[in-house]
Structures are given as C-alpha cells and as structure tokens.
Short mmCIF file of C-alpha atoms and ligand atoms in Angstrom, two decimals:
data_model
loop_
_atom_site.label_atom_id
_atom_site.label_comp_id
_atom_site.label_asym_id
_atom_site.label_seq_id
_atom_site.Cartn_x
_atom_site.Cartn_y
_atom_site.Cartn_z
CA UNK A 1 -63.90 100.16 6.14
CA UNK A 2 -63.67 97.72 3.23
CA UNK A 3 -61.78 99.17 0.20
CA UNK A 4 -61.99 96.80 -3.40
CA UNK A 5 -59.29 97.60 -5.69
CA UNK A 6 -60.06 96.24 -8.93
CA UNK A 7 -56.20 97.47 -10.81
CA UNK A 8 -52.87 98.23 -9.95
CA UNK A 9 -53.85 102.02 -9.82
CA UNK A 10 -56.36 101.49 -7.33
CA UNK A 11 -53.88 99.99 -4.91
CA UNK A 12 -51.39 101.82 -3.02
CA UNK A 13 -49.17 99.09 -3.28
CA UNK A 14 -46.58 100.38 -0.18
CA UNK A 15 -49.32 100.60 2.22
CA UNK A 16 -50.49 96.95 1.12
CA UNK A 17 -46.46 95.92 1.69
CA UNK A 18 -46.41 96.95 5.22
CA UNK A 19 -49.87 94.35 5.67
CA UNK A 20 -47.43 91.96 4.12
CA UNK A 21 -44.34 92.89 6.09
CA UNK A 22 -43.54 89.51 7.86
CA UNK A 23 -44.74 86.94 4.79
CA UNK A 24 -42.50 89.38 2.69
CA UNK A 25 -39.45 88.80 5.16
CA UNK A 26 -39.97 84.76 5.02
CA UNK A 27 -39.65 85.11 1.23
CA UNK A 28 -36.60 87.45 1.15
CA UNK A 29 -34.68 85.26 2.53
CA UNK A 30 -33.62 84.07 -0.80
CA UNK A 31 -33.18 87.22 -3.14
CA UNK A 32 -33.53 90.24 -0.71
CA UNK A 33 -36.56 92.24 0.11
CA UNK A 34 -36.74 94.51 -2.48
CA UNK A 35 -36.36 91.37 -4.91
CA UNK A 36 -39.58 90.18 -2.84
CA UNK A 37 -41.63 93.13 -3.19
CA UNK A 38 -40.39 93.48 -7.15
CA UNK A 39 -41.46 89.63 -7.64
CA UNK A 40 -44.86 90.46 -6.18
CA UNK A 41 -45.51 93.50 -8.31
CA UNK A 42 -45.19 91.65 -11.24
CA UNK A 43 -47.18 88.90 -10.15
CA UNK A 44 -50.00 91.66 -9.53
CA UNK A 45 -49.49 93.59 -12.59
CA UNK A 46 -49.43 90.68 -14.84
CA UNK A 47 -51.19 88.03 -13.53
CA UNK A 48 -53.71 88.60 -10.84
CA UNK A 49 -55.50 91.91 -12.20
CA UNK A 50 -55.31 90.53 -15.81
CA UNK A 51 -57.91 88.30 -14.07
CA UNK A 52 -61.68 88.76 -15.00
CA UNK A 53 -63.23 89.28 -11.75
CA UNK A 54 -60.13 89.43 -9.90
CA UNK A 55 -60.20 91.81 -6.64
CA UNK A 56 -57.82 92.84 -4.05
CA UNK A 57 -59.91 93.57 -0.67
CA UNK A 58 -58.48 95.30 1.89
CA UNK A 59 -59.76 96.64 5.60
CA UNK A 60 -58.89 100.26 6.32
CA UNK A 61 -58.81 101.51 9.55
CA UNK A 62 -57.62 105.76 10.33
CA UNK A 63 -56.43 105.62 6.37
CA UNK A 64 -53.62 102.44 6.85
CA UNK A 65 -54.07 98.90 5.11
CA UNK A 66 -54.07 96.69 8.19
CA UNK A 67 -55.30 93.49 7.02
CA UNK A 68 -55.72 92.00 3.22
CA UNK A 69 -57.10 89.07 0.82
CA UNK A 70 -57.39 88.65 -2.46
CA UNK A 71 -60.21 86.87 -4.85
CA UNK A 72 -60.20 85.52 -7.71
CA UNK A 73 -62.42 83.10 -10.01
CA UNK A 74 -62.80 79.15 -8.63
CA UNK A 75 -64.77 76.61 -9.61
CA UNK A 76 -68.42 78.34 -9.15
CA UNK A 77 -67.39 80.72 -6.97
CA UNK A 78 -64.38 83.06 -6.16
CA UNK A 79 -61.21 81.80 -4.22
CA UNK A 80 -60.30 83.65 -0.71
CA UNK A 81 -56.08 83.98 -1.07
CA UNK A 82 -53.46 85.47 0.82
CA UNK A 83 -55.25 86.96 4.06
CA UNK A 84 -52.87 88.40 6.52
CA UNK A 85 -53.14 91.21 8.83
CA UNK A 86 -50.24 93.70 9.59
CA UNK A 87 -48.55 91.61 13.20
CA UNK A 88 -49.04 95.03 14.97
CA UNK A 89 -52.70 95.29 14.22
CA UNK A 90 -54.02 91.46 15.16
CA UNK A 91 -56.34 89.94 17.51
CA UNK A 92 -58.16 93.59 16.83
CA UNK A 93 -60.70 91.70 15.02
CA UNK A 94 -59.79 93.57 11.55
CA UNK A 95 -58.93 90.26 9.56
CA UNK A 96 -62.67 88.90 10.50
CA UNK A 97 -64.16 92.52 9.78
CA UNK A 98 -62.90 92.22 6.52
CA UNK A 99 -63.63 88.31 5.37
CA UNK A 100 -67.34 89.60 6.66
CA UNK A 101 -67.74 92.69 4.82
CA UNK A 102 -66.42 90.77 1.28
CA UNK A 103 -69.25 88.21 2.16
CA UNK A 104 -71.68 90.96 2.39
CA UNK A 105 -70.03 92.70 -1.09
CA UNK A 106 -70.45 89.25 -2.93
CA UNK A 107 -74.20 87.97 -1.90
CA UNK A 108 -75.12 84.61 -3.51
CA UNK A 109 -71.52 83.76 -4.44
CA UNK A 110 -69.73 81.00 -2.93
CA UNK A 111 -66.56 82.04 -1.45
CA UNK A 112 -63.84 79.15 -1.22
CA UNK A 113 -60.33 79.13 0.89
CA UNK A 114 -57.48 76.90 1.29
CA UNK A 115 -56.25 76.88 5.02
CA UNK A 116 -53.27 74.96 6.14
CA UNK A 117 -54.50 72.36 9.11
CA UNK A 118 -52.04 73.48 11.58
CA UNK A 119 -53.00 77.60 11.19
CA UNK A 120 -55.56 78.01 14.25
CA UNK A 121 -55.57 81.13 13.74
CA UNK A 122 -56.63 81.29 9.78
CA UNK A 123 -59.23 78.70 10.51
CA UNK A 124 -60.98 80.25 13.91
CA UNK A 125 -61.34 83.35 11.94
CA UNK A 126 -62.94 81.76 8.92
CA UNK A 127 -64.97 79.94 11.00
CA UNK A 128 -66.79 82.66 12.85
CA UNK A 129 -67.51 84.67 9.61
CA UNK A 130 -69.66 81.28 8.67
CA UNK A 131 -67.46 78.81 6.65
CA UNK A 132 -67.29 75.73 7.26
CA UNK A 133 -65.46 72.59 6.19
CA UNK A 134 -66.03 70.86 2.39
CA UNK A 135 -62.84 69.02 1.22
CA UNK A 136 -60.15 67.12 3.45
CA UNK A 137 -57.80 68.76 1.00
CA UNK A 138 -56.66 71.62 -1.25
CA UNK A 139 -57.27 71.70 -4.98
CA UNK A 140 -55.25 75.04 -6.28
CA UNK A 141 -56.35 76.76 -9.74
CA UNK A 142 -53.52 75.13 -10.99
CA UNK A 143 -55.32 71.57 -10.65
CA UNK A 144 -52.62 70.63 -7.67
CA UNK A 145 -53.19 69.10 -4.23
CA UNK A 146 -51.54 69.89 -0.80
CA UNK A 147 -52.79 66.91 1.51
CA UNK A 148 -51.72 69.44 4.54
CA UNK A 149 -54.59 71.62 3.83
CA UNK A 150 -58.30 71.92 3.64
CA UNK A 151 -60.92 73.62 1.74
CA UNK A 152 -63.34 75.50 3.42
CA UNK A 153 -66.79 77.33 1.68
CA UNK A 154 -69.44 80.32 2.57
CA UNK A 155 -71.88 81.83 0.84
CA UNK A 156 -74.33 84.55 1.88
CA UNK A 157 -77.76 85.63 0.55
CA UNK A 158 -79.09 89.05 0.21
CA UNK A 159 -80.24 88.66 3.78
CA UNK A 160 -76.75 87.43 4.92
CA UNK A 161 -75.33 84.09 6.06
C1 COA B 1 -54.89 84.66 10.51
C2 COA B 1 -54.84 86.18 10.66
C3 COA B 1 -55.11 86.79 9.30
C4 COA B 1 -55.91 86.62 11.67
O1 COA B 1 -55.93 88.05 11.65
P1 COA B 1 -56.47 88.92 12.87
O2 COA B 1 -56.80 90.27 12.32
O3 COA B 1 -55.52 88.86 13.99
O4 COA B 1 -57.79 88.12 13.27
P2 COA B 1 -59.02 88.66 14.14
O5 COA B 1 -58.50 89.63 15.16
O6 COA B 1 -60.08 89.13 13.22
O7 COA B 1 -59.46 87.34 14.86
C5 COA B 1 -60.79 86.91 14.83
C6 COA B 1 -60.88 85.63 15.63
O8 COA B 1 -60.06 84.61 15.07
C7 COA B 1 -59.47 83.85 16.14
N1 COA B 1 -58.02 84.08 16.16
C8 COA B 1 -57.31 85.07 15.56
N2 COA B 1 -55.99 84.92 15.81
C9 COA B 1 -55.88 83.81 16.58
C10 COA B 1 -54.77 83.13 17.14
N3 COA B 1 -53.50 83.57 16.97
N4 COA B 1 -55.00 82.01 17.86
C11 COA B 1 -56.26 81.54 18.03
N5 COA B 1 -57.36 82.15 17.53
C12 COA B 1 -57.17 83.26 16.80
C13 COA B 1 -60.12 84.33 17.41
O9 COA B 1 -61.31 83.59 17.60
C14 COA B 1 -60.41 85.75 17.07
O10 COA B 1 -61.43 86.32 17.83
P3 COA B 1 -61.10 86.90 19.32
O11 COA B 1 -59.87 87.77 19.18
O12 COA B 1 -62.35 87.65 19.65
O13 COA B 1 -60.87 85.69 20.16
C15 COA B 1 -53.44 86.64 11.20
O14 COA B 1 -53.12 85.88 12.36
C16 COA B 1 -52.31 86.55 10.20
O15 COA B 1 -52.10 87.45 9.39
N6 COA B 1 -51.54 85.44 10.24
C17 COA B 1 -50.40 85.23 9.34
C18 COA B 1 -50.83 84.98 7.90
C19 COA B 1 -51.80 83.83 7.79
O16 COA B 1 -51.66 82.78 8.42
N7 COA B 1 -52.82 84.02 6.91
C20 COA B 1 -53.86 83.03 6.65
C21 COA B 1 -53.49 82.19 5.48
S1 COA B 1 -54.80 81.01 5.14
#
C-alpha cells in the first residue's frame, strides 16, 4: 500500500534506510555510513520537508518500506526524485506499484522525473506507468543541466492516465 509522509515524524526513517541500503553504501565511501545516513537526515529535516508541498511516498508491503520516491514542487507540476527499491525486493513490481498509486494520489498534476539515459531499468518502469519523453536533458531546481539525462512527464485525470 502507498504510505505519504508529509514530516519527519511521519517517517520511520530506519525502515526508509534499509530501501536506501545500496545508494547509501556508494555514498559512504567517503565519510562512513553513519556519516551518510546523518548527512541525509539533515537534508530531510531541513530542507526537503521545509518544502511546501513536499512528500515522501513510499510502497509498503507486510509493514516494511520496500521501495521509495520523493516529490517536491517543479515548474507546474511536482518533481519525481530519488526512486529506489530495497535490491532484495526488485523486479516484484513494487517500484511501478508505487509511481502508479502517486499518479492516482495527485490527479491533474503533472509529475516530472530526471532519468539518467543509460538506467534501463528507471526508464522501463516510468514508462509503463505512462510517462513519456519531453526534454533531451535535465533541468534540476537548482537551474543546472546534466546533458546525460532526460526529462520525462505524466499526468493523470480523475479518470486516470
Ligand atoms: C529502477 C528501480 C527503482 C526499479 O524498481 P523495481 O521495484 O525493481 O521495478 P519493478 O519491479 O516495478 O519493475 C517494473 C518494470 O520495469 C522494468 N524493469 C525493472 N527493472 C528492470 C531491469 N533491471 N532491467 C530492465 N527492465 C527493468 C520491467 O519492465 C519491469 O516489469 P517486469 O518485471 O514485469 O518485466 C530499481 O531497479 C532500483 O532501485 N534501482 C537503483 C536505483 C535507481 O536507479 N533509481 C532510479 C533513479 S531515476
């Protein structure tokens, strides 16, 4: 089931770590793990929930996190960040359960993402949720470009895609 956490209090933020566990172990190769995970916090605490509109969405399955995203405000819309499903829960289908069910939670708003070109597996998923290409690149919040991405867009009505 789809779970919205709108604050840090809403989020059990160990359960959302283990979602997390083999981005987190890319990053700690500079400062440690717990530095990671400490770094992260912040970020959440101080930036991303101090967001208007800003929502953590996360797919539940027997009471664990297995698979995660975050949204925040873009352009018209809301920017789809940070998607990753635990490595011992995917190809079970959760990651494109939960894209679909925030699509249904937000009708009529235009949901944006920024997918590297090389991850198949980011874009297949997108894909069969319903969004499809719009910009050759990837325009972050903070105004910069990454050539190596693209920008993809979906937006459902109240009768769905
Ligand atoms: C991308 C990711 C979130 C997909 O999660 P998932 O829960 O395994 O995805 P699903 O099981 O819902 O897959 C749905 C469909 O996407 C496609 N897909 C998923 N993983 C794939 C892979 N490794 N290769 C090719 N297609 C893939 C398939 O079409 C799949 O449907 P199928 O299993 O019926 O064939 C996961 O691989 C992941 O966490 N990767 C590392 C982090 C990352 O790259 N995040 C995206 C940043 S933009």
């Amino acid at each position: 089931m789809l779970y919205l956490a709108k604050s840090m209090h809403q989020l059990q933020f160990g359960k959302l770590m283990e979602v997390y566990t083999e981005s987190n172990a890319d990053k700690a190769e500079n400062g440690g793990l717990l530095q990671a995970e400490q770094d992260f916090y912040q970020y959440l605490q101080e930036c991303f929930f101090t967001t208007p509109e800003a929502v953590y969405a996360i797919w539940m399955q027997n009471g664990a996190y297995v698979s995660a995203l975050r949204l925040e405000p873009y352009k018209d819309g809301l920017l789809l960040a940070a998607l990753e499903t635990a490595p011992e829960h995917r190809r079970r289908g959760y990651a494109g359960k939960l894209i679909c069910a925030v699509l249904a939670a937000f009708p009529g708003k235009k949901i944006y993402s920024h997918i590297s070109r090389k991850n198949t597996a980011s874009l297949a998923v997108h894909k069969k949720c319903g969004f499809r290409k719009i910009a050759d690149t990837a325009v972050y919040i903070d105004g910069s470009v990454n050539p190596g991405a693209i920008t993809l867009c979906a937006q459902t009505t109240e009768k769905g895609l």
